Tab-separated table of C-alpha atoms in Angstrom:
chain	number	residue	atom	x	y	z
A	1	UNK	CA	8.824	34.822	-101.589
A	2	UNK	CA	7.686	31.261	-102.514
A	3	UNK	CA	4.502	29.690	-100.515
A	4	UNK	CA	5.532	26.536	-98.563
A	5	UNK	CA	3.390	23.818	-98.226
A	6	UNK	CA	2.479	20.599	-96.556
A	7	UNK	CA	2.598	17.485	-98.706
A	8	UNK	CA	2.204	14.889	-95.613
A	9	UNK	CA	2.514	14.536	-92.109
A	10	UNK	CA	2.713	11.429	-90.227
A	11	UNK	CA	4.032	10.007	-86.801
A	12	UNK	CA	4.073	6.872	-84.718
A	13	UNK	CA	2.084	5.632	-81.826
A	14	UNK	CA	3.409	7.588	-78.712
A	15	UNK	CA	4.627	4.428	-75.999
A	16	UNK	CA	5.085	4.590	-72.470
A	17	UNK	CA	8.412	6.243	-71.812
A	18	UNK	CA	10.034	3.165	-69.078
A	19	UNK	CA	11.212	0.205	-69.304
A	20	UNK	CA	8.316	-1.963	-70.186
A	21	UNK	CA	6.527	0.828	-72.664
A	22	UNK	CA	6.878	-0.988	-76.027
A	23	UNK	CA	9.110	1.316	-77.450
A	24	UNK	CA	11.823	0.965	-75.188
A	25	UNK	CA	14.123	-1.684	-77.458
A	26	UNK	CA	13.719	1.054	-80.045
A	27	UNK	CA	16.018	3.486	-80.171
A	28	UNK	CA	16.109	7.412	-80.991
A	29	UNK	CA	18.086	6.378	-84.333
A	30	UNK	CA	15.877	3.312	-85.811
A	31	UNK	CA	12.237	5.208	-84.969
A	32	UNK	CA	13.580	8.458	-86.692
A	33	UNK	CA	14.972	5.995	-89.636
A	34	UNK	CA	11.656	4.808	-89.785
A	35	UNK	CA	9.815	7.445	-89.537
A	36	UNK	CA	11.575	9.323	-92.926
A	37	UNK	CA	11.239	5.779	-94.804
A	38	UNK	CA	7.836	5.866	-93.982
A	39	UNK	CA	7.120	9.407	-95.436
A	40	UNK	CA	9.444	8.497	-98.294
A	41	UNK	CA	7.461	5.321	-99.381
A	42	UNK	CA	4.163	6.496	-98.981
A	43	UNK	CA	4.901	9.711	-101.169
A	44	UNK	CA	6.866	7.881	-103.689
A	45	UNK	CA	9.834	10.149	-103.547
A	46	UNK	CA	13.571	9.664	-104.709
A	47	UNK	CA	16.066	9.375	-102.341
A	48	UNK	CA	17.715	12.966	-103.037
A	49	UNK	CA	13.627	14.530	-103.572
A	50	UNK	CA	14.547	17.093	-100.211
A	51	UNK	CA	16.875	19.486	-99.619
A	52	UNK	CA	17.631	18.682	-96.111
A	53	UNK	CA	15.904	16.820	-92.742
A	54	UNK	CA	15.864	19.365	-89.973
A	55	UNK	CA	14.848	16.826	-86.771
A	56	UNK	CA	14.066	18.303	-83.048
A	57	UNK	CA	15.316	16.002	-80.064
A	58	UNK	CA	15.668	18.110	-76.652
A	59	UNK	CA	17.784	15.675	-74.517
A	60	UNK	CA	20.883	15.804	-77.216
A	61	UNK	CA	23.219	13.392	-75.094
A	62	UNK	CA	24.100	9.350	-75.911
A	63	UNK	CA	22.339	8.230	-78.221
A	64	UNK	CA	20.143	11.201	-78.801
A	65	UNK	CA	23.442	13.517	-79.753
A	66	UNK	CA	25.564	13.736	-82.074
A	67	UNK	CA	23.564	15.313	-84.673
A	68	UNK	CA	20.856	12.949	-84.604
A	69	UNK	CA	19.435	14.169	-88.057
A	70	UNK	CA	22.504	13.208	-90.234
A	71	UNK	CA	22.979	10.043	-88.898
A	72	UNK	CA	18.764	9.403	-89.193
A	73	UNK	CA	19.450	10.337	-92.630
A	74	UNK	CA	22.647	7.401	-93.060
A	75	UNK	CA	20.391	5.076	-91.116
A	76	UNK	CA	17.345	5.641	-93.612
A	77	UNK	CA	17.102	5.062	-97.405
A	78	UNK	CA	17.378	8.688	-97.930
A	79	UNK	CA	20.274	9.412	-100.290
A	80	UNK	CA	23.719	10.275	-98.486
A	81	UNK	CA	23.781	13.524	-100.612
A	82	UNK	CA	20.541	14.886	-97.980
A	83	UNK	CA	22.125	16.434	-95.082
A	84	UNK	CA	20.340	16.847	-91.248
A	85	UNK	CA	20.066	19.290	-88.672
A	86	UNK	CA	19.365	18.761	-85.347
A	87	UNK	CA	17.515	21.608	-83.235
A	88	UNK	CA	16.416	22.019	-79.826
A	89	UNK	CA	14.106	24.710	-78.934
A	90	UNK	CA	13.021	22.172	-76.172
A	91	UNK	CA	9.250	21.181	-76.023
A	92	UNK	CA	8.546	23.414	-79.427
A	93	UNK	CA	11.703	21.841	-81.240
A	94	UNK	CA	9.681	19.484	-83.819
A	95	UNK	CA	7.278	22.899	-84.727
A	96	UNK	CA	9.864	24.682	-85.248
A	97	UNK	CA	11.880	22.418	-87.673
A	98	UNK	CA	8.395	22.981	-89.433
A	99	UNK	CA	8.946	26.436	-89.199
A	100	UNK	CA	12.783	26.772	-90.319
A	101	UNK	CA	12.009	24.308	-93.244
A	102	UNK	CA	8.804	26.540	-94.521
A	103	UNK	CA	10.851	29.926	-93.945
A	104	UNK	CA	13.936	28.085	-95.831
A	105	UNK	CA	11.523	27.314	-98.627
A	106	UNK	CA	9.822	30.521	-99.035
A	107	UNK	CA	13.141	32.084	-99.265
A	108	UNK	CA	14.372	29.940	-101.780
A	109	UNK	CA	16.567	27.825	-100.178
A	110	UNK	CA	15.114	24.602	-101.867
A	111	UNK	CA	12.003	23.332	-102.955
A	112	UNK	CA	11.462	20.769	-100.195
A	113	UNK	CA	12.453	19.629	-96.320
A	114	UNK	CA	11.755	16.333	-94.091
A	115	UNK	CA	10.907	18.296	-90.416
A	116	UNK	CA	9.420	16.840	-87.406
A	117	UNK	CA	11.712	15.159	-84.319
A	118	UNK	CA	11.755	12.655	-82.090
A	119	UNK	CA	12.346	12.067	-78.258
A	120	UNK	CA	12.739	8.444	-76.373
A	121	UNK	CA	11.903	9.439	-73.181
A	122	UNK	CA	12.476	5.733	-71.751
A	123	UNK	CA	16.207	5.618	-72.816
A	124	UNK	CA	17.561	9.315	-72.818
A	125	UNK	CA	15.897	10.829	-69.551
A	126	UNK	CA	14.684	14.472	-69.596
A	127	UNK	CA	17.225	16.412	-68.251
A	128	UNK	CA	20.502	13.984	-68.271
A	129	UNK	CA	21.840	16.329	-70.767
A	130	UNK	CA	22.412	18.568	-67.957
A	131	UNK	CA	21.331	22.346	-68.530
A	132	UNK	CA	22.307	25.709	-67.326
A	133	UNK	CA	19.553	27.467	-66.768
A	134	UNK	CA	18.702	24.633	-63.892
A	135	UNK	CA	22.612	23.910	-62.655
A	136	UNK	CA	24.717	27.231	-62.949
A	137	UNK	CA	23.661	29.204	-59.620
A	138	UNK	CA	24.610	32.210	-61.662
A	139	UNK	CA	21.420	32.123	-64.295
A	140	UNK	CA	19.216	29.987	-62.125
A	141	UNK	CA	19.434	33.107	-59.411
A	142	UNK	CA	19.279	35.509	-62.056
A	143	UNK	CA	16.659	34.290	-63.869
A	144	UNK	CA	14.956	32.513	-60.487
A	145	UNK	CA	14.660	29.345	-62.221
A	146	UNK	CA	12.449	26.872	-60.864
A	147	UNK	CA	11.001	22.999	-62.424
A	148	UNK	CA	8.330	23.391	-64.670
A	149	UNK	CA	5.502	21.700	-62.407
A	150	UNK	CA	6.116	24.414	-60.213
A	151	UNK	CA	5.729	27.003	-63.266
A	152	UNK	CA	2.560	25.570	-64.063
A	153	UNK	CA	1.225	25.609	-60.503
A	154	UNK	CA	2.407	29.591	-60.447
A	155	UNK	CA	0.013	29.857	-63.633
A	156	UNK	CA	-2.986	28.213	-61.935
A	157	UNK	CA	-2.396	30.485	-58.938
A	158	UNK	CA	-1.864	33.754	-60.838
A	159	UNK	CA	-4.912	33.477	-63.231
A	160	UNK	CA	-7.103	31.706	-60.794
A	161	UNK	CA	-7.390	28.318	-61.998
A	162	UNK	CA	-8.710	25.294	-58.847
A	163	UNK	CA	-7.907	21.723	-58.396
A	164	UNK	CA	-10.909	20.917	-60.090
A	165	UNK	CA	-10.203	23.025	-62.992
A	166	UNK	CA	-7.373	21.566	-63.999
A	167	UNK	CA	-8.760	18.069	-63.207
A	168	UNK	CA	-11.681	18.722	-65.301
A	169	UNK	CA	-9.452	19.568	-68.346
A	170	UNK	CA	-7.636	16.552	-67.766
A	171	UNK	CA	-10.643	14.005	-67.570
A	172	UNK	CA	-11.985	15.916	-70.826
A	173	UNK	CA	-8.550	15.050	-72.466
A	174	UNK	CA	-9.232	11.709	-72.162
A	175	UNK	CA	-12.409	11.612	-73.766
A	176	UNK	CA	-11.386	13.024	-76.527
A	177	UNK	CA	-8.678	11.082	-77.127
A	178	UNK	CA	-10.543	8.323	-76.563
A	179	UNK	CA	-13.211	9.062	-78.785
A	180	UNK	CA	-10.726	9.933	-81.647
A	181	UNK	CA	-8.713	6.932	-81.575
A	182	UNK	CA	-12.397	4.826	-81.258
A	183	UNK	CA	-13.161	6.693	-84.255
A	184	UNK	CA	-9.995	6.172	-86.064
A	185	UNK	CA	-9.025	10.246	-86.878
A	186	UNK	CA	-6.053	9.227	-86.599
A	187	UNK	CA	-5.611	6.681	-88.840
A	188	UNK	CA	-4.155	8.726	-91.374
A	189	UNK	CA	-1.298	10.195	-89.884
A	190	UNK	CA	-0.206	6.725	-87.802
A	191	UNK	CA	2.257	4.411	-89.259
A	192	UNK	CA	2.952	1.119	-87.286
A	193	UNK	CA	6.362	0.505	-85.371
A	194	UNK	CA	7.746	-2.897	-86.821
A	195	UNK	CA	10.643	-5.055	-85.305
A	196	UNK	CA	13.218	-6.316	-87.995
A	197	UNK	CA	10.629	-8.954	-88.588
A	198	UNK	CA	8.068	-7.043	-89.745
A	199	UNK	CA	6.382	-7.708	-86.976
A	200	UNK	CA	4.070	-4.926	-84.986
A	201	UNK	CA	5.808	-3.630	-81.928
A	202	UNK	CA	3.053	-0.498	-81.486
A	203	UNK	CA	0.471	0.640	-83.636
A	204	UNK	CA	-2.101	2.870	-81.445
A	205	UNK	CA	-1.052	5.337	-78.230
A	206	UNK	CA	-0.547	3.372	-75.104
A	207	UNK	CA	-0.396	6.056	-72.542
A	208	UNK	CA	-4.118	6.650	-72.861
A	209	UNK	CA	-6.061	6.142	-69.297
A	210	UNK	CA	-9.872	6.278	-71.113
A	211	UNK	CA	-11.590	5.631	-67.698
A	212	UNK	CA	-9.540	8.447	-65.746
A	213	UNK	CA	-12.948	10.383	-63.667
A	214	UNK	CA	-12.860	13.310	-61.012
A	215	UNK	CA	-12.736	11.016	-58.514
A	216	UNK	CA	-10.160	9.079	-59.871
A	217	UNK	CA	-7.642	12.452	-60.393
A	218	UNK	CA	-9.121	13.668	-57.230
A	219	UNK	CA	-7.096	11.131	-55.005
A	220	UNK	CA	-4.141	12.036	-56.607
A	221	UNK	CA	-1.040	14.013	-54.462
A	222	UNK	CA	-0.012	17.177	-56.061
A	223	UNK	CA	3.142	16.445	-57.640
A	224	UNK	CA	5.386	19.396	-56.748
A	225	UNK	CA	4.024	20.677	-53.427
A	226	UNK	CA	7.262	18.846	-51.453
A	227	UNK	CA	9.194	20.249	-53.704
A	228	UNK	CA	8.040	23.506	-53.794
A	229	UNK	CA	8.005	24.237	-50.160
A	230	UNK	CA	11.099	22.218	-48.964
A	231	UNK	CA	13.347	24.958	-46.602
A	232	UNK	CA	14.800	26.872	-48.356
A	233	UNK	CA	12.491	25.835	-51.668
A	234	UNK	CA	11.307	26.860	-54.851
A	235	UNK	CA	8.121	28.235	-54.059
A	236	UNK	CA	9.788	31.202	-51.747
A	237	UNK	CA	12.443	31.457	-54.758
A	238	UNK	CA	9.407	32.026	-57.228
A	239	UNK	CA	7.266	34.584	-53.908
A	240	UNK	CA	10.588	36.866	-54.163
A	241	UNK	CA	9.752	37.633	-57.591
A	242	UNK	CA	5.619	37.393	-57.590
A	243	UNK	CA	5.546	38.787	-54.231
A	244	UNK	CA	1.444	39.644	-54.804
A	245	UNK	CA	0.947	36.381	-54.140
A	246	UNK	CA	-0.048	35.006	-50.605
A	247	UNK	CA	1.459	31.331	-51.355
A	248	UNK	CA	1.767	28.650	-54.863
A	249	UNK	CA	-1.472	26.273	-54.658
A	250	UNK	CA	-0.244	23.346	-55.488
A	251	UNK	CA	-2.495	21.834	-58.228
A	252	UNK	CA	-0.634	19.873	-60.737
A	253	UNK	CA	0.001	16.019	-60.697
A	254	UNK	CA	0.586	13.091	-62.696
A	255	UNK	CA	-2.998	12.789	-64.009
A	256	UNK	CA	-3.428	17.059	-65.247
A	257	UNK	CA	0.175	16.706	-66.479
A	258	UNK	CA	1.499	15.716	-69.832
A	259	UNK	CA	2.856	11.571	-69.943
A	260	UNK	CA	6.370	10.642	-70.420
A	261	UNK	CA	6.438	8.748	-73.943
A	262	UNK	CA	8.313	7.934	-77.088
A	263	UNK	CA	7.962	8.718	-80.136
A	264	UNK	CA	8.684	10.353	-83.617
A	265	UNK	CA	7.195	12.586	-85.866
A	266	UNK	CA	7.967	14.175	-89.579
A	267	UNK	CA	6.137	16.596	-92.106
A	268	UNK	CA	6.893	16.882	-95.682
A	269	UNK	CA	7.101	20.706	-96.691
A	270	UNK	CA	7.727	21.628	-100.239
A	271	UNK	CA	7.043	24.677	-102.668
A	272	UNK	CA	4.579	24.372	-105.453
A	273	UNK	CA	7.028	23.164	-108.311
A	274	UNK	CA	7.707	20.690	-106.002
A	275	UNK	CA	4.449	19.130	-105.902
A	276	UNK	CA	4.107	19.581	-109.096
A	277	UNK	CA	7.280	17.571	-110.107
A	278	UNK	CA	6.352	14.758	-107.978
A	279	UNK	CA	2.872	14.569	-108.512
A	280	UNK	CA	1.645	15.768	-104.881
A	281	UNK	CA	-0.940	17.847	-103.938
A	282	UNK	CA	-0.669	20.126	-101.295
A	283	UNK	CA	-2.727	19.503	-98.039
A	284	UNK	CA	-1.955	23.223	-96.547
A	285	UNK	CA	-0.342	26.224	-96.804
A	286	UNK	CA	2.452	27.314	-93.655
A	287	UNK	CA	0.496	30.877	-93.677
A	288	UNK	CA	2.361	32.055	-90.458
A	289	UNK	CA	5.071	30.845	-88.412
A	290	UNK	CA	5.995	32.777	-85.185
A	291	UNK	CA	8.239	32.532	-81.745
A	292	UNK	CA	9.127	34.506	-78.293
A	293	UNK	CA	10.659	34.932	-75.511
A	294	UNK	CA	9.005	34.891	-72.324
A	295	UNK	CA	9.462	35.336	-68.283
A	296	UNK	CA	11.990	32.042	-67.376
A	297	UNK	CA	10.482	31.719	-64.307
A	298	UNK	CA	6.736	31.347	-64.967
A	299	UNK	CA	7.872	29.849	-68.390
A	300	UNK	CA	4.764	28.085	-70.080
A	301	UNK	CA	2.753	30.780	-70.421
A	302	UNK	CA	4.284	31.280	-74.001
A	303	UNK	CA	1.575	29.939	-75.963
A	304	UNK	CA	-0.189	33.228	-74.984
A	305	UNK	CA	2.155	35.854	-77.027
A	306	UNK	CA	3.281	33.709	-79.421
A	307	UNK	CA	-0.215	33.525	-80.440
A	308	UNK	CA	-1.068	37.525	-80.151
A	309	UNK	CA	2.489	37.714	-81.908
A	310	UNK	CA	1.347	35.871	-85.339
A	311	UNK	CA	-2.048	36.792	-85.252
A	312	UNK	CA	-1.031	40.327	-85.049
A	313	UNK	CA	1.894	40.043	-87.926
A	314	UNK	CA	-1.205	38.102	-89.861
A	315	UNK	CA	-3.820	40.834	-89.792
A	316	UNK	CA	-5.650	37.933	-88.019
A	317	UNK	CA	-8.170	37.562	-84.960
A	318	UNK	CA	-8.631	34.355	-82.513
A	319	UNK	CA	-12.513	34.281	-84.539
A	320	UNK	CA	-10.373	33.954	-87.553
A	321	UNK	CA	-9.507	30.170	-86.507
A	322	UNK	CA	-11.366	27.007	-87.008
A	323	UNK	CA	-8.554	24.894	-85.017
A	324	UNK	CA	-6.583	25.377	-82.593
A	325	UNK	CA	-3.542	22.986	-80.902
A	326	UNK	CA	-2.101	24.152	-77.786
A	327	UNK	CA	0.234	21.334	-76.447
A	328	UNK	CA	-1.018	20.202	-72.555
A	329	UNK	CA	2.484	20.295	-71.111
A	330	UNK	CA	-0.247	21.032	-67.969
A	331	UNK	CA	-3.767	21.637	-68.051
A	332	UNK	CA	-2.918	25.006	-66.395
A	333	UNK	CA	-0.955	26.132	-70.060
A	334	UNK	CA	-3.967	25.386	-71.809
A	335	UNK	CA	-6.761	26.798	-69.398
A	336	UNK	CA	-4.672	30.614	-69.315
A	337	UNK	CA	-4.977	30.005	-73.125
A	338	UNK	CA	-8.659	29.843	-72.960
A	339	UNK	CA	-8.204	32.432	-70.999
A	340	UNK	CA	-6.644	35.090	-72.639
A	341	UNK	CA	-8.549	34.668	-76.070
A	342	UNK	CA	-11.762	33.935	-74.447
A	343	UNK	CA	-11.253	31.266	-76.764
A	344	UNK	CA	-14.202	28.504	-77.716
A	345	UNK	CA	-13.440	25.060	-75.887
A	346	UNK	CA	-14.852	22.953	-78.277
A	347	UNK	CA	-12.248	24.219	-81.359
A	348	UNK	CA	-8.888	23.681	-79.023
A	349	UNK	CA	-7.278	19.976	-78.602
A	350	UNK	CA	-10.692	18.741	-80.268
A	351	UNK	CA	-9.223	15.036	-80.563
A	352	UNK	CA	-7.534	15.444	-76.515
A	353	UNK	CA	-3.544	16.314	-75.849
A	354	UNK	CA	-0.249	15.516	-74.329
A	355	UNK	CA	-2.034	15.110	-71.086
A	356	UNK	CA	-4.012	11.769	-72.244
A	357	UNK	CA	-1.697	10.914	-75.250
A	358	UNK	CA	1.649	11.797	-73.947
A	359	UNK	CA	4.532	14.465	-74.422
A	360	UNK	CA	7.657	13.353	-76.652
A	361	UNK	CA	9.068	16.819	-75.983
A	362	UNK	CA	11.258	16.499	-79.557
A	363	UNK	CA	8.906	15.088	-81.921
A	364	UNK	CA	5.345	16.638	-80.296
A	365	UNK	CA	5.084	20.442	-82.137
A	366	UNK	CA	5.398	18.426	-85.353
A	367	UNK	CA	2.687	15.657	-83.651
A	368	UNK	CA	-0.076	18.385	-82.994
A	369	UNK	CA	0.356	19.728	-86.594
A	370	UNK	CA	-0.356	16.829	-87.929
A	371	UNK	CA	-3.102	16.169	-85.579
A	372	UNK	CA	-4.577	19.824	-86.761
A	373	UNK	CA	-4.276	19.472	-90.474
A	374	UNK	CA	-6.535	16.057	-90.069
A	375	UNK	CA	-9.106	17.402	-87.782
A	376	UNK	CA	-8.764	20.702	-90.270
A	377	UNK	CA	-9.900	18.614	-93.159
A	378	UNK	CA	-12.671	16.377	-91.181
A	379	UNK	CA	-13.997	19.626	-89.717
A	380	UNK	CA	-14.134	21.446	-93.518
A	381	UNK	CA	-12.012	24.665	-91.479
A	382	UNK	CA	-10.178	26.298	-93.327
A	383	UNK	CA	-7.332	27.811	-90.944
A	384	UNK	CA	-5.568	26.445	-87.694
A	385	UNK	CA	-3.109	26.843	-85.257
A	386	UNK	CA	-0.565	25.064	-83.583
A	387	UNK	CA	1.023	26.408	-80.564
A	388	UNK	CA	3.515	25.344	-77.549
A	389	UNK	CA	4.869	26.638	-74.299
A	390	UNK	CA	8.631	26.049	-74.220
A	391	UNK	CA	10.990	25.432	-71.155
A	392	UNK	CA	12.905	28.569	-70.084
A	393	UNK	CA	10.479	30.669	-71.123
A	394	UNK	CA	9.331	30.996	-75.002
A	395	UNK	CA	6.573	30.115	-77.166
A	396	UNK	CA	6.104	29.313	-80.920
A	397	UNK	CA	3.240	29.207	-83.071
A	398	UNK	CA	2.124	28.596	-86.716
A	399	UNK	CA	-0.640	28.999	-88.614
A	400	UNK	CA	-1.884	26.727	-91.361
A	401	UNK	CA	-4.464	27.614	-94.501
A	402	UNK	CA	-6.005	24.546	-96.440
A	403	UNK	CA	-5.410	24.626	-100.288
C-alpha cells in the first residue's frame, strides 16, 4: 500500500445561501471551476498532473446534476483527459471524496486526486432533489423517518442536553470564529471569489453573527417544536420507537443550528512520487479514513461510532488527538460528542463551526479538513480528526498525521 498525502487544501468564503448572499449570481459550475483553477495555479501543476476530481454536491438536481465533477473539470483549465465523479454521501460527501481519493491512491490507482465539493444552497434548495427516505411512506414508516431538527432535538433529550446548553455552544461558536477570522487562521486556505472582472465578489465568511449572546439566542422560538407536535406529528412518530422517553424538548433553532450558505471546497491528495515529481511537500499524511451506518431516525449521532470505528481500526485513543473537527450540523451533534469521549473542549472546533460559519452540506467535510490541517500546524499537533454526522443515519471520519 502507498501512503496518501495532502499537498493543499483550500476553499472559498462560505455566503449567505438566499437571494441577496453574495454568492447567489454564482453558480454550482463557475465556483467549483474556480475552485480547481485555484488549487491548480497556486501548486503549479499541469493540466493532466491528477488522475481524477472526485467532487461531493448533495442536492444533485438542475444545475447541481448531471455529474457536476466532469463538467467542473470542462469548465476549468484542467485538461479534458481528467475525468470527475460526483458523490453524495449527503452532509459527509466532500470528506469522503477525501477519503475515496486517499484509499484510490494507496491502492495504486494513481498518484494524485482533486477532492472536496461544493453546495449553492441559495440556487439548488436542500431537498428539491426529492428523496426517499423522506417521500416513500414505505421507508419513511419503516425506518420512522423524521427532519433532522427533530433528530437533533431527540439527541438533546436522550443524553440530557438544556436550552442553555446548546445555546452556550452556539454563542462559543461565534467567538471562535470570530477570533480566527480577526486573527487571519484562515488566510491560508481562503481564495477570493472574483466576477469575470476580476473583481472581488466575497473574500471572508458572511454568515458570521460575532455579537450573537445568551440573551440574544435566548429569545429565539425553537425551530421544530410545531412541527414536531402537529396531530398526527413527528415527535409521536419518533415516541413509538424511543418510547422511554416522556416527550422531545424542543431545543434547537436558527441560532444553535448550522447556516444555510454557499460554497466550495477542494484538497490536493497525492502519493510521495508525486510530490516529488512536482516539487511539493506534503502537509499530512490521510492515516485513517472511516464510515457507518447508524439508527435513520435519530441520525446525527454518527460522529460518535465513526470515531470509536477508526480509532479502534488505528490502535488509537481520543488522548491520542491534538485536533479534533466535528461538523455543528446542531450544537446537540457536537455536545453528545463531548460526551461520549469525555473529550477536552478546548481541542474540538478550536477556530468555531457550521453553526457560526455556515453548512455547505457538499463542500463542508472537505472545509473542516482544511480548517484542521491549519490549526494542526499553528497548534505544533501532530494528529487530528475530522468527523461528520450524515442524514439518514451514518457517520465518517478521518484521521490526519503531519509529515
Amino acid at each position: 500500500m502507498t501512503d496518501a498525502y495532502i499537498y493543499d487544501a483550500i476553499r472559498t468564503p462560505r455566503g449567505k445561501g438566499r437571494k441577496d448572499g453574495s454568492l447567489h449570481e454564482v453558480t454550482a459550475l463557475r465556483l467549483s471551476a474556480l475552485t480547481l483553477n485555484a488549487l491548480k495555479e497556486r501548486n503549479g501543476l499541469p493540466a493532466d498532473a491528477v488522475e481524477d476530481v472526485i467532487w461531493g454536491n448533495v442536492t444533485q438536481v438542475g444545475e447541481q446534476g448531471g455529474c457536476l465533477a466532469r463538467s467542473a473539470v470542462l469548465a476549468s483549465d484542467l485538461g479534458e483527459s481528467v475525468p470527475g465523479l460526483s458523490i453524495n454521501r449527503f452532509c459527509a460527501s466532500g470528506l469522503e471524496a477525501v477519503n475515496l481519493a486517499a484509499n484510490q491512491v494507496a491502492a495504486g490507482a494513481g498518484d494524485a486526486y482533486i477532492a472536496g465539493g461544493v453546495e449553492m444552497m441559495g440556487r439548488v434548495p436542500m431537498g428539491s432533489d426529492g428523496a426517499a427516505i423522506a417521500v416513500d411512506p414505505s421507508l419513511a414508516m419503516k425506518s420512522y423517518f423524521v427532519p433532522q431538527g427533530i433528530a437533533a432535538d431527540i439527541i438533546a433529550t436522550e443524553y440530557g442536553f438544556s436550552r442553555d446548553d446548546v445555546d452556550a455552544l452556539a454563542v462559543e461558536s461565534q467567538r471562535r470564529a470570530a477570533q480566527a477570522w480577526a486573527e487571519g487562521r484562515f488566510d491560508r486556505s481562503i481564495i477570493p471569489v472574483r466576477d469575470i472582472n476580476g473583481l472581488p465578489i466575497l473574500e471572508r465568511d458572511e454568515y458570521l453573527r460575532p455579537g450573537t449572546d445568551m440573551q440574544t439566542l435566548g429569545a429565539l422560538k425553537p425551530a421544530f417544536k410545531e412541527m414536531g407536535e402537529a396531530m398526527p406529528g413527528f415527535d409521536q412518530l419518533a415516541l413509538m420507537k424511543y418510547p422511554h422517553l416522556e416527550r422531545i424538548a424542543h431545543v434547537h433553532h436558527a441560532g444553535n443550528s448550522s447556516g444555510i450558505v454557499d460554497g466550495a471546497a477542494a484538497v490536493l491528495v497525492g502519493s510521495k512520487a508525486f510530490g516529488q515529481a512536482h516539487g511539493l511537500t506534503p502537509r499530512a499524511r490521510i492515516r485513517a479514513t472511516a464510515k457507518i451506518g447508524t439508527d435513520p431516525t435519530i441520525m446525527l449521532t454518527g460522529p460518535v461510532p465513526a470515531t470509536a470505528k477508526i480509532l479502534r481500526e488505528g490502535g488509537m485513543a481520543i488522548g491520542d488527538i491534538g485536533v479534533i473537527e466535528v461538523n455543528e450540523a446542531f450544537s446537540a451533534v457536537v455536545l453528545r460528542f463531548l460526551q461520549a469521549f469525555e473529550a477536552d473542549p478546548g481541542r474540538v472546533n478550536v477556530n468555531g463551526g457550521a453553526i457560526a460559519m455556515g453548512h455547505p452540506l457538499g463542500a463542508t467535510g472537505a472545509m473542516i479538513l482544511g480548517t484542521l490541517l491549519d490549526e494542526m500546524e499553528r497548534a505544533d499537533q501532530q494528529t487530528g480528526l475530522a468527523t461528520l454526522c450524515v442524514a439518514s443515519g451514518m457517520g465518517a471520519a478521518t484521521i490526519l498525521e503531519r509529515v
